[in-house]
Every structure is written in C-alpha cells, then in structure tokens.
Amino acid sequence: EVAESVFDFLHMEMVNYVQQSTPAGASHKDEVVYKLERIGFQTGQATIERCTKDVHRFKDQLDVIKFLCKEFWTLAYGKQIDNLRTNHRGVYVLQDNRFRVFANISNSKQFLENAAPYAAFACGMLRGALANLGIVSVVTADLGQTLPSCLFQVKML
Amino acid sequence: MSRQLRVPDVKRINSELFTLTYGSLVAQLIKDFEDDEEVNKQLEKMGYNIGIRLIEEFLARTNTGKCQDLKETAEVISKVGFKMFLGITPTVTGWDAEGREFSLMFDENPLTEFVELPESHKQLRYSNILCGVLRGALQMIHMKVETEFVRDTLRGDDATEMRIRLLEILQDQAPPGED
C-alpha cells in the first residue's frame, strides 16, 4: 500500500506535464483534457481487470454502474459515489460530493475553469473501466456546482 | 548516534492503482517523446516537481529535526520517507570513504510491479521519477545531490540500485537589500 498523497502528487504533476507540453491557447484546451482522459482510460482499463477478477458476473448495465460507484470509486478515491441517477435510457449521473482531487482546490467560482483538467483523468478511468466490461460510453465531468463536488455523466453509446 | 525513527500514520490506498497510473503516464511519455533518453529526463523533472512539494508533507507529518550527517539523512530517507510514502524500506549501503555517497537498494518497488521492458526500450529508466523526487526533496532542505539508477532489474541487472551523491550543502542566502 502507498500513501494517498503519493497518488495525489503524481496526479497533480501529470496534469502539470500535460498542460506544459501542450501549446497554450483556447484551441488547445481540449487537447489537454483529451490527453489526460486517455491516460485515465488506460489506467481504468487495467484497474478494472484487477478488481473484477473475483466478482460475480454482472446482471445488467445498472449492476456494472453500481459496481463502479461502490468498489471501483472506493479503490480510486477512497469513498463511494454519493448519488446515482439515471434516465433509464442509457444516461447515468454519478455525483461525488467531495471529489478528492478537488479537495485542495479553492472552491470559489474563480477557479472553476482551471479545475476542468483535473477531472479528466477520472472521466477516462470510468470510460476505460466500462470499455473493458464491454460497454462503450462517453464520460464527461460537470463542474457546474461548487467544488469539491463533481458530477460525472456517463452516456452509453 | 541513532535516533528513534517513527513512521507517521497516513491514509493509504491500494498500490495497484498508483502502479497502473504511473504505467499509463510512462506510456504517454513514450508516445510523446519517442526517445528513451528524453523520457528519462522528463520523468526526472516531474519527480523533481513532486519532490519539492512532497518534502513539505514529509516535514509536517514526521516532525523530523535536523540530521547530523548524511548517514542519518540516508536512514531517514529509507526508513521514514520511503516507508511512509511507498510502504517500502530500501537498504542503505555502499558508502564511499568520505561518506558523501551512498546507494539505496530496492528489493521491491511498487512502480515496477507488472512491468516488463520490451527490447525496444532498453534505455528506459522506468523508475527515474524517484531520482527526481529525492533530488527535489533534498534540494528544499539545502542539500544539492545527484541521483541516478545505476542498476535496474528491469534492464536485466541483478539488483535495483540508486546512487545518491551529495554535491554541496547549500547556504542560506540573505535576501537582497531593499535599496
């Protein structure tokens, strides 16, 4: 086991690296998120494989999502997702009221925009985990509220 | 003189996630740079950036006072620093005559679990981030060091060894005057 802070340090530096290695300017903003999402995707894919090896077969899509909210999220961020909503037509909204990555970011509106890249890795993790369980999806983060809460929207394709 | 070394309780997470995240990051760097030497350099730099922040956490949590000499520093790095952050205790060994150089031997390394280097990346120093972390952390407590993995089991060596060389003790400099 490693200290939680080690992961946080690594994550922080990862975002820093991606931001610095990408040309500045509005047109490259998506590139930063995209790259972090891809690193997350790969991590999610590998991680889900290890944490589902002794788990029963999932009943359905909702069962998979529930597993991600509980087991997978706890493994990654030390707590469960606080609230799960769905429209029963392939859209799920996962709400973490205290997303650990945001815990150290000022919660004023001023920094909301700067916080976006910090959620990209987690989005990628979810998408990667789902992909490995045979579900193709798009995952986006919604920081429309006050930090450190974060909404993750999972849309099945 | 040896002091009592106490490792503070910190919140811990499953090391697999950390290992796999690091793996994905290295994969991304390889994609970005396509050259092992450049990746090594970048990893070291990232480690340095982490080190200069990580030392704060270390000092805040451990209550470590000033070390008498490099020997003591080495002990603290291994038995408190590595233990607290990565849950491992590398062996301190290989001192030179003047006591300015030593090695850390890694029997285990959470970064390299599940890792095998393909033939095409034999120059990659996969754990190079650790070199940077040590350099950065020690820099903040006024020790300028040089760190390098001289052996690595990933590259087919018989052990994993990091060499740490003290270059100088940095002096506090008075800030330039107002006028």
mmCIF file of C-alpha atoms in Angstrom:
data_model
loop_
_atom_site.group_PDB
_atom_site.id
_atom_site.type_symbol
_atom_site.label_atom_id
_atom_site.label_comp_id
_atom_site.label_asym_id
_atom_site.label_seq_id
_atom_site.Cartn_x
_atom_site.Cartn_y
_atom_site.Cartn_z
ATOM 1 C CA GLU A 1 0.000 0.000 0.000
ATOM 2 C CA VAL A 2 1.119 3.521 -0.701
ATOM 3 C CA ALA A 3 0.209 6.829 0.876
ATOM 4 C CA GLU A 4 -2.813 8.521 -0.600
ATOM 5 C CA SER A 5 -0.806 11.695 -1.017
ATOM 6 C CA VAL A 6 1.629 9.953 -3.367
ATOM 7 C CA PHE A 7 -1.162 9.335 -5.828
ATOM 8 C CA ASP A 8 -2.336 12.926 -5.464
ATOM 9 C CA PHE A 9 1.172 14.247 -6.086
ATOM 10 C CA LEU A 10 1.514 12.077 -9.157
ATOM 11 C CA HIS A 11 -1.854 13.170 -10.476
ATOM 12 C CA MET A 12 -1.078 16.829 -9.894
ATOM 13 C CA GLU A 13 2.204 16.546 -11.731
ATOM 14 C CA MET A 14 0.600 14.609 -14.533
ATOM 15 C CA VAL A 15 -1.843 17.442 -15.162
ATOM 16 C CA ASN A 16 1.030 19.887 -14.946
ATOM 17 C CA TYR A 17 3.046 17.949 -17.503
ATOM 18 C CA VAL A 18 0.198 17.675 -19.965
ATOM 19 C CA GLN A 19 -0.572 21.369 -19.655
ATOM 20 C CA GLN A 20 3.026 22.373 -20.210
ATOM 21 C CA SER A 21 3.586 20.025 -23.102
ATOM 22 C CA THR A 22 0.533 21.322 -24.931
ATOM 23 C CA PRO A 23 0.711 24.669 -26.719
ATOM 24 C CA ALA A 24 -1.170 27.402 -24.896
ATOM 25 C CA GLY A 25 -4.330 28.955 -26.245
ATOM 26 C CA ALA A 26 -8.003 28.221 -26.360
ATOM 27 C CA SER A 27 -7.767 25.931 -29.358
ATOM 28 C CA HIS A 28 -5.562 23.520 -27.429
ATOM 29 C CA LYS A 29 -7.697 23.395 -24.320
ATOM 30 C CA ASP A 30 -9.480 20.282 -25.490
ATOM 31 C CA GLU A 31 -6.178 18.651 -26.232
ATOM 32 C CA VAL A 32 -5.167 18.813 -22.568
ATOM 33 C CA VAL A 33 -8.397 17.195 -21.450
ATOM 34 C CA TYR A 34 -8.223 14.645 -24.231
ATOM 35 C CA LYS A 35 -4.711 13.548 -23.337
ATOM 36 C CA LEU A 36 -5.427 13.255 -19.620
ATOM 37 C CA GLU A 37 -8.586 11.367 -20.427
ATOM 38 C CA ARG A 38 -6.575 8.918 -22.484
ATOM 39 C CA ILE A 39 -4.093 8.295 -19.669
ATOM 40 C CA GLY A 40 -7.077 7.715 -17.396
ATOM 41 C CA PHE A 41 -8.677 5.384 -19.914
ATOM 42 C CA GLN A 42 -5.662 3.144 -19.956
ATOM 43 C CA THR A 43 -5.449 3.151 -16.178
ATOM 44 C CA GLY A 44 -9.157 2.392 -15.831
ATOM 45 C CA GLN A 45 -8.916 -0.496 -18.238
ATOM 46 C CA ALA A 46 -6.080 -2.101 -16.321
ATOM 47 C CA THR A 47 -7.532 -1.377 -12.903
ATOM 48 C CA ILE A 48 -10.997 -2.817 -13.563
ATOM 49 C CA GLU A 49 -9.419 -6.023 -14.761
ATOM 50 C CA ARG A 50 -7.704 -6.477 -11.443
ATOM 51 C CA CYS A 51 -10.634 -5.571 -9.261
ATOM 52 C CA THR A 52 -13.226 -7.705 -11.033
ATOM 53 C CA LYS A 53 -11.283 -10.924 -11.088
ATOM 54 C CA ASP A 54 -13.171 -12.422 -8.118
ATOM 55 C CA VAL A 55 -16.508 -10.791 -8.784
ATOM 56 C CA HIS A 56 -19.681 -12.475 -9.992
ATOM 57 C CA ARG A 57 -20.858 -11.814 -13.488
ATOM 58 C CA PHE A 58 -22.813 -8.577 -13.709
ATOM 59 C CA LYS A 59 -26.563 -8.831 -14.211
ATOM 60 C CA ASP A 60 -27.030 -5.767 -16.361
ATOM 61 C CA GLN A 61 -25.771 -2.300 -17.135
ATOM 62 C CA LEU A 62 -27.053 -0.848 -13.884
ATOM 63 C CA ASP A 63 -25.244 -3.553 -11.970
ATOM 64 C CA VAL A 64 -21.997 -2.546 -13.656
ATOM 65 C CA ILE A 65 -22.550 1.120 -12.858
ATOM 66 C CA LYS A 66 -23.291 0.298 -9.237
ATOM 67 C CA PHE A 67 -20.059 -1.631 -9.008
ATOM 68 C CA LEU A 68 -18.179 1.364 -10.355
ATOM 69 C CA CYS A 69 -19.871 3.670 -7.846
ATOM 70 C CA LYS A 70 -19.020 1.482 -4.900
ATOM 71 C CA GLU A 71 -15.997 -0.733 -5.303
ATOM 72 C CA PHE A 72 -14.176 0.979 -8.124
ATOM 73 C CA TRP A 73 -14.610 4.515 -6.842
ATOM 74 C CA THR A 74 -13.598 3.497 -3.333
ATOM 75 C CA LEU A 75 -10.448 1.919 -4.651
ATOM 76 C CA ALA A 76 -9.583 5.014 -6.632
ATOM 77 C CA TYR A 77 -10.839 7.880 -4.499
ATOM 78 C CA GLY A 78 -11.329 6.418 -1.044
ATOM 79 C CA LYS A 79 -15.107 6.791 -0.897
ATOM 80 C CA GLN A 80 -18.260 5.783 -2.696
ATOM 81 C CA ILE A 81 -20.162 7.915 -5.154
ATOM 82 C CA ASP A 82 -22.761 9.794 -3.123
ATOM 83 C CA ASN A 83 -25.623 9.824 -5.550
ATOM 84 C CA LEU A 84 -26.533 7.955 -8.706
ATOM 85 C CA ARG A 85 -29.286 8.999 -11.073
ATOM 86 C CA THR A 86 -30.385 7.605 -14.384
ATOM 87 C CA ASN A 87 -32.985 8.342 -17.021
ATOM 88 C CA HIS A 88 -33.231 4.597 -17.729
ATOM 89 C CA ARG A 89 -32.258 5.273 -21.305
ATOM 90 C CA GLY A 90 -28.541 4.935 -21.036
ATOM 91 C CA VAL A 91 -27.582 8.105 -19.205
ATOM 92 C CA TYR A 92 -26.204 7.895 -15.694
ATOM 93 C CA VAL A 93 -25.149 10.768 -13.491
ATOM 94 C CA LEU A 94 -22.687 9.987 -10.742
ATOM 95 C CA GLN A 95 -22.311 12.599 -8.067
ATOM 96 C CA ASP A 96 -19.357 12.801 -5.728
ATOM 97 C CA ASN A 97 -19.968 15.479 -3.118
ATOM 98 C CA ARG A 98 -16.367 15.543 -2.108
ATOM 99 C CA PHE A 99 -14.239 14.537 -5.068
ATOM 100 C CA ARG A 100 -10.784 14.038 -3.578
ATOM 101 C CA VAL A 101 -8.931 15.612 -6.458
ATOM 102 C CA PHE A 102 -10.831 18.858 -5.903
ATOM 103 C CA ALA A 103 -10.359 18.847 -2.143
ATOM 104 C CA ASN A 104 -7.279 21.024 -2.428
ATOM 105 C CA ILE A 105 -8.647 23.490 -4.942
ATOM 106 C CA SER A 106 -10.195 26.714 -3.785
ATOM 107 C CA ASN A 107 -13.956 26.477 -4.042
ATOM 108 C CA SER A 108 -14.519 29.959 -5.362
ATOM 109 C CA LYS A 109 -16.056 30.308 -8.802
ATOM 110 C CA GLN A 110 -12.914 31.986 -9.992
ATOM 111 C CA PHE A 111 -11.015 28.743 -10.391
ATOM 112 C CA LEU A 112 -13.792 26.613 -11.781
ATOM 113 C CA GLU A 113 -12.361 26.798 -15.255
ATOM 114 C CA ASN A 114 -8.890 25.783 -14.125
ATOM 115 C CA ALA A 115 -10.313 22.764 -12.350
ATOM 116 C CA ALA A 116 -11.629 21.109 -15.508
ATOM 117 C CA PRO A 117 -8.430 19.264 -16.488
ATOM 118 C CA TYR A 118 -8.262 17.777 -13.006
ATOM 119 C CA ALA A 119 -11.433 15.780 -13.610
ATOM 120 C CA ALA A 120 -10.339 14.444 -16.991
ATOM 121 C CA PHE A 121 -8.289 11.585 -15.604
ATOM 122 C CA ALA A 122 -11.245 10.334 -13.559
ATOM 123 C CA CYS A 123 -13.542 10.534 -16.608
ATOM 124 C CA GLY A 124 -11.065 8.455 -18.533
ATOM 125 C CA MET A 125 -10.867 5.944 -15.710
ATOM 126 C CA LEU A 126 -14.629 5.433 -15.790
ATOM 127 C CA ARG A 127 -14.728 5.149 -19.551
ATOM 128 C CA GLY A 128 -11.797 2.721 -19.547
ATOM 129 C CA ALA A 129 -13.380 0.549 -16.874
ATOM 130 C CA LEU A 130 -16.676 0.446 -18.761
ATOM 131 C CA ALA A 131 -14.953 -0.287 -22.047
ATOM 132 C CA ASN A 132 -13.287 -3.313 -20.553
ATOM 133 C CA LEU A 133 -16.635 -4.562 -19.311
ATOM 134 C CA GLY A 134 -17.982 -4.319 -22.821
ATOM 135 C CA ILE A 135 -19.828 -1.019 -22.546
ATOM 136 C CA VAL A 136 -18.958 1.762 -24.927
ATOM 137 C CA SER A 137 -19.634 5.153 -23.419
ATOM 138 C CA VAL A 138 -18.803 8.816 -23.266
ATOM 139 C CA VAL A 139 -17.970 10.264 -19.869
ATOM 140 C CA THR A 140 -17.908 13.958 -19.125
ATOM 141 C CA ALA A 141 -17.489 15.897 -15.917
ATOM 142 C CA ASP A 142 -19.792 18.705 -14.926
ATOM 143 C CA LEU A 143 -18.318 21.224 -12.515
ATOM 144 C CA GLY A 144 -21.347 23.482 -12.672
ATOM 145 C CA GLN A 145 -21.742 23.497 -8.930
ATOM 146 C CA THR A 146 -19.448 24.328 -6.088
ATOM 147 C CA LEU A 147 -16.187 22.470 -5.683
ATOM 148 C CA PRO A 148 -15.234 19.980 -4.357
ATOM 149 C CA SER A 149 -18.380 18.294 -5.621
ATOM 150 C CA CYS A 150 -18.352 16.889 -9.124
ATOM 151 C CA LEU A 151 -20.881 15.285 -11.430
ATOM 152 C CA PHE A 152 -19.816 12.618 -13.878
ATOM 153 C CA GLN A 153 -22.173 11.987 -16.713
ATOM 154 C CA VAL A 154 -21.934 8.590 -18.328
ATOM 155 C CA LYS A 155 -23.704 8.238 -21.627
ATOM 156 C CA MET A 156 -23.954 4.815 -23.197
ATOM 157 C CA LEU A 157 -23.449 4.711 -26.927
ATOM 158 C CA MET B 1 24.125 8.294 17.360
ATOM 159 C CA SER B 2 20.872 6.968 16.115
ATOM 160 C CA ARG B 3 17.546 8.405 16.889
ATOM 161 C CA GLN B 4 14.222 6.768 17.209
ATOM 162 C CA LEU B 5 12.634 6.659 13.789
ATOM 163 C CA ARG B 6 8.895 6.809 13.771
ATOM 164 C CA VAL B 7 6.780 6.435 10.678
ATOM 165 C CA PRO B 8 3.618 8.530 10.889
ATOM 166 C CA ASP B 9 0.196 7.131 10.154
ATOM 167 C CA VAL B 10 -1.044 8.349 6.829
ATOM 168 C CA LYS B 11 -4.103 7.489 4.791
ATOM 169 C CA ARG B 12 -3.237 4.688 2.441
ATOM 170 C CA ILE B 13 -4.610 3.495 -0.838
ATOM 171 C CA ASN B 14 -4.256 0.349 -2.867
ATOM 172 C CA SER B 15 -0.864 0.500 -4.537
ATOM 173 C CA GLU B 16 -2.108 -1.139 -7.731
ATOM 174 C CA LEU B 17 -3.945 1.965 -8.822
ATOM 175 C CA PHE B 18 -0.806 4.000 -8.273
ATOM 176 C CA THR B 19 1.305 1.490 -10.172
ATOM 177 C CA LEU B 20 -1.097 1.372 -13.092
ATOM 178 C CA THR B 21 -1.465 5.143 -13.227
ATOM 179 C CA TYR B 22 2.276 5.546 -13.345
ATOM 180 C CA GLY B 23 2.431 2.933 -16.093
ATOM 181 C CA SER B 24 -0.103 4.803 -18.215
ATOM 182 C CA LEU B 25 1.814 8.015 -17.682
ATOM 183 C CA VAL B 26 5.096 6.474 -18.818
ATOM 184 C CA ALA B 27 3.320 5.039 -21.854
ATOM 185 C CA GLN B 28 2.055 8.512 -22.702
ATOM 186 C CA LEU B 29 5.549 9.997 -22.323
ATOM 187 C CA ILE B 30 6.967 7.389 -24.652
ATOM 188 C CA LYS B 31 4.308 8.295 -27.165
ATOM 189 C CA ASP B 32 5.146 11.992 -26.783
ATOM 190 C CA PHE B 33 8.919 11.792 -26.970
ATOM 191 C CA GLU B 34 9.655 8.511 -28.785
ATOM 192 C CA ASP B 35 13.135 8.594 -27.299
ATOM 193 C CA ASP B 36 14.083 6.807 -24.086
ATOM 194 C CA GLU B 37 16.642 9.373 -23.018
ATOM 195 C CA GLU B 38 14.112 12.180 -23.330
ATOM 196 C CA VAL B 39 11.569 10.192 -21.358
ATOM 197 C CA ASN B 40 14.155 9.584 -18.622
ATOM 198 C CA LYS B 41 14.811 13.300 -18.439
ATOM 199 C CA GLN B 42 11.140 14.170 -18.333
ATOM 200 C CA LEU B 43 10.447 11.625 -15.594
ATOM 201 C CA GLU B 44 13.278 13.056 -13.538
ATOM 202 C CA LYS B 45 11.906 16.540 -13.988
ATOM 203 C CA MET B 46 8.430 15.502 -12.960
ATOM 204 C CA GLY B 47 9.904 13.781 -9.926
ATOM 205 C CA TYR B 48 11.733 16.961 -9.019
ATOM 206 C CA ASN B 49 8.483 18.927 -9.122
ATOM 207 C CA ILE B 50 6.869 16.329 -6.899
ATOM 208 C CA GLY B 51 9.828 16.257 -4.522
ATOM 209 C CA ILE B 52 9.766 19.947 -3.782
ATOM 210 C CA ARG B 53 6.138 19.619 -2.666
ATOM 211 C CA LEU B 54 6.398 16.246 -1.052
ATOM 212 C CA ILE B 55 9.074 17.382 1.397
ATOM 213 C CA GLU B 56 6.545 19.772 2.934
ATOM 214 C CA GLU B 57 4.194 16.940 3.670
ATOM 215 C CA PHE B 58 7.058 14.865 4.973
ATOM 216 C CA LEU B 59 8.267 17.538 7.384
ATOM 217 C CA ALA B 60 4.768 18.400 8.510
ATOM 218 C CA ARG B 61 3.899 14.832 9.338
ATOM 219 C CA THR B 62 7.093 13.425 10.711
ATOM 220 C CA ASN B 63 8.449 16.088 12.988
ATOM 221 C CA THR B 64 11.925 15.288 11.774
ATOM 222 C CA GLY B 65 14.608 17.577 13.104
ATOM 223 C CA LYS B 66 17.934 18.342 11.533
ATOM 224 C CA CYS B 67 20.059 15.345 10.642
ATOM 225 C CA GLN B 68 23.613 15.285 11.951
ATOM 226 C CA ASP B 69 25.206 13.908 8.835
ATOM 227 C CA LEU B 70 24.421 12.268 5.517
ATOM 228 C CA LYS B 71 24.383 8.875 7.198
ATOM 229 C CA GLU B 72 21.475 9.906 9.307
ATOM 230 C CA THR B 73 19.766 11.539 6.334
ATOM 231 C CA ALA B 74 20.053 8.293 4.411
ATOM 232 C CA GLU B 75 18.466 6.361 7.259
ATOM 233 C CA VAL B 76 15.579 8.802 7.472
ATOM 234 C CA ILE B 77 15.034 8.710 3.703
ATOM 235 C CA SER B 78 14.822 4.963 3.676
ATOM 236 C CA LYS B 79 13.114 4.117 6.950
ATOM 237 C CA VAL B 80 10.751 7.051 7.241
ATOM 238 C CA GLY B 81 10.410 8.659 3.801
ATOM 239 C CA PHE B 82 10.094 5.607 1.594
ATOM 240 C CA LYS B 83 8.235 3.715 4.295
ATOM 241 C CA MET B 84 5.680 6.454 4.749
ATOM 242 C CA PHE B 85 5.038 7.230 1.109
ATOM 243 C CA LEU B 86 5.581 3.965 -0.746
ATOM 244 C CA GLY B 87 5.494 1.415 2.058
ATOM 245 C CA ILE B 88 8.948 0.071 1.277
ATOM 246 C CA THR B 89 12.320 0.331 3.003
ATOM 247 C CA PRO B 90 15.212 0.312 0.567
ATOM 248 C CA THR B 91 18.523 -0.792 2.053
ATOM 249 C CA VAL B 92 21.171 1.875 2.589
ATOM 250 C CA THR B 93 24.586 0.644 1.583
ATOM 251 C CA GLY B 94 27.709 1.255 -0.483
ATOM 252 C CA TRP B 95 29.171 4.272 1.333
ATOM 253 C CA ASP B 96 32.277 5.856 -0.109
ATOM 254 C CA ALA B 97 35.230 6.703 2.150
ATOM 255 C CA GLU B 98 34.240 10.324 2.717
ATOM 256 C CA GLY B 99 30.631 9.480 3.485
ATOM 257 C CA ARG B 100 29.274 11.688 0.695
ATOM 258 C CA GLU B 101 27.861 8.993 -1.493
ATOM 259 C CA PHE B 102 25.598 6.028 -0.871
ATOM 260 C CA SER B 103 23.279 3.599 -2.570
ATOM 261 C CA LEU B 104 19.685 2.623 -1.994
ATOM 262 C CA MET B 105 18.942 -0.977 -2.908
ATOM 263 C CA PHE B 106 15.347 -1.700 -3.856
ATOM 264 C CA ASP B 107 14.204 -5.246 -3.148
ATOM 265 C CA GLU B 108 10.711 -4.219 -4.037
ATOM 266 C CA ASN B 109 9.389 -1.279 -5.932
ATOM 267 C CA PRO B 110 5.692 -0.574 -6.281
ATOM 268 C CA LEU B 111 6.312 1.331 -9.516
ATOM 269 C CA THR B 112 7.607 -1.666 -11.402
ATOM 270 C CA GLU B 113 5.087 -4.288 -10.395
ATOM 271 C CA PHE B 114 3.510 -5.801 -13.540
ATOM 272 C CA VAL B 115 6.208 -4.148 -15.678
ATOM 273 C CA GLU B 116 8.446 -5.679 -18.280
ATOM 274 C CA LEU B 117 10.522 -3.586 -20.639
ATOM 275 C CA PRO B 118 10.332 -4.575 -24.286
ATOM 276 C CA GLU B 119 13.567 -4.937 -26.244
ATOM 277 C CA SER B 120 12.954 -1.661 -27.998
ATOM 278 C CA HIS B 121 13.067 0.331 -24.762
ATOM 279 C CA LYS B 122 16.137 -0.996 -23.049
ATOM 280 C CA GLN B 123 17.434 2.506 -22.365
ATOM 281 C CA LEU B 124 14.357 3.491 -20.408
ATOM 282 C CA ARG B 125 14.906 4.179 -16.729
ATOM 283 C CA TYR B 126 11.417 3.315 -15.759
ATOM 284 C CA SER B 127 11.596 4.445 -12.128
ATOM 285 C CA ASN B 128 13.554 7.601 -12.869
ATOM 286 C CA ILE B 129 10.829 9.683 -11.263
ATOM 287 C CA LEU B 130 12.163 8.537 -7.882
ATOM 288 C CA CYS B 131 15.559 10.083 -8.658
ATOM 289 C CA GLY B 132 13.834 13.375 -9.271
ATOM 290 C CA VAL B 133 11.738 13.144 -6.131
ATOM 291 C CA LEU B 134 14.828 12.677 -3.977
ATOM 292 C CA ARG B 135 16.716 15.448 -5.733
ATOM 293 C CA GLY B 136 13.806 17.851 -5.347
ATOM 294 C CA ALA B 137 13.060 16.977 -1.753
ATOM 295 C CA LEU B 138 16.701 17.247 -0.672
ATOM 296 C CA GLN B 139 17.149 20.476 -2.574
ATOM 297 C CA MET B 140 14.470 22.033 -0.401
ATOM 298 C CA ILE B 141 16.403 21.125 2.731
ATOM 299 C CA HIS B 142 19.577 22.626 1.323
ATOM 300 C CA MET B 143 21.274 19.533 0.029
ATOM 301 C CA LYS B 144 22.271 19.525 -3.582
ATOM 302 C CA VAL B 145 22.508 15.947 -4.718
ATOM 303 C CA GLU B 146 22.936 13.921 -7.851
ATOM 304 C CA THR B 147 20.819 10.798 -8.154
ATOM 305 C CA GLU B 148 20.910 8.015 -10.672
ATOM 306 C CA PHE B 149 19.734 4.447 -11.115
ATOM 307 C CA VAL B 150 22.977 2.599 -11.767
ATOM 308 C CA ARG B 151 21.371 -0.815 -11.883
ATOM 309 C CA ASP B 152 17.831 -1.923 -12.581
ATOM 310 C CA THR B 153 16.373 -5.405 -12.634
ATOM 311 C CA LEU B 154 14.013 -4.262 -15.382
ATOM 312 C CA ARG B 155 17.006 -3.826 -17.636
ATOM 313 C CA GLY B 156 18.364 -7.246 -16.755
ATOM 314 C CA ASP B 157 20.690 -6.264 -13.903
ATOM 315 C CA ASP B 158 20.861 -8.425 -10.807
ATOM 316 C CA ALA B 159 19.553 -5.693 -8.498
ATOM 317 C CA THR B 160 17.970 -2.266 -8.488
ATOM 318 C CA GLU B 161 20.323 0.347 -7.120
ATOM 319 C CA MET B 162 20.023 4.106 -6.887
ATOM 320 C CA ARG B 163 23.215 6.041 -6.301
ATOM 321 C CA ILE B 164 22.981 9.307 -4.377
ATOM 322 C CA ARG B 165 25.888 11.722 -4.334
ATOM 323 C CA LEU B 166 25.997 14.826 -2.153
ATOM 324 C CA LEU B 167 27.420 17.719 -4.178
ATOM 325 C CA GLU B 168 27.138 20.537 -1.710
ATOM 326 C CA ILE B 169 25.244 21.868 1.242
ATOM 327 C CA LEU B 170 23.509 24.999 0.078
ATOM 328 C CA GLN B 171 23.850 28.033 2.297
ATOM 329 C CA ASP B 172 21.031 30.270 3.234
ATOM 330 C CA GLN B 173 21.438 33.475 1.387
ATOM 331 C CA ALA B 174 20.221 36.712 2.824
ATOM 332 C CA PRO B 175 17.663 38.246 0.506
ATOM 333 C CA PRO B 176 18.975 41.209 -1.454
ATOM 334 C CA GLY B 177 18.600 44.546 0.312
ATOM 335 C CA GLU B 178 15.753 46.888 -0.295
ATOM 336 C CA ASP B 179 17.798 49.743 -1.693
#
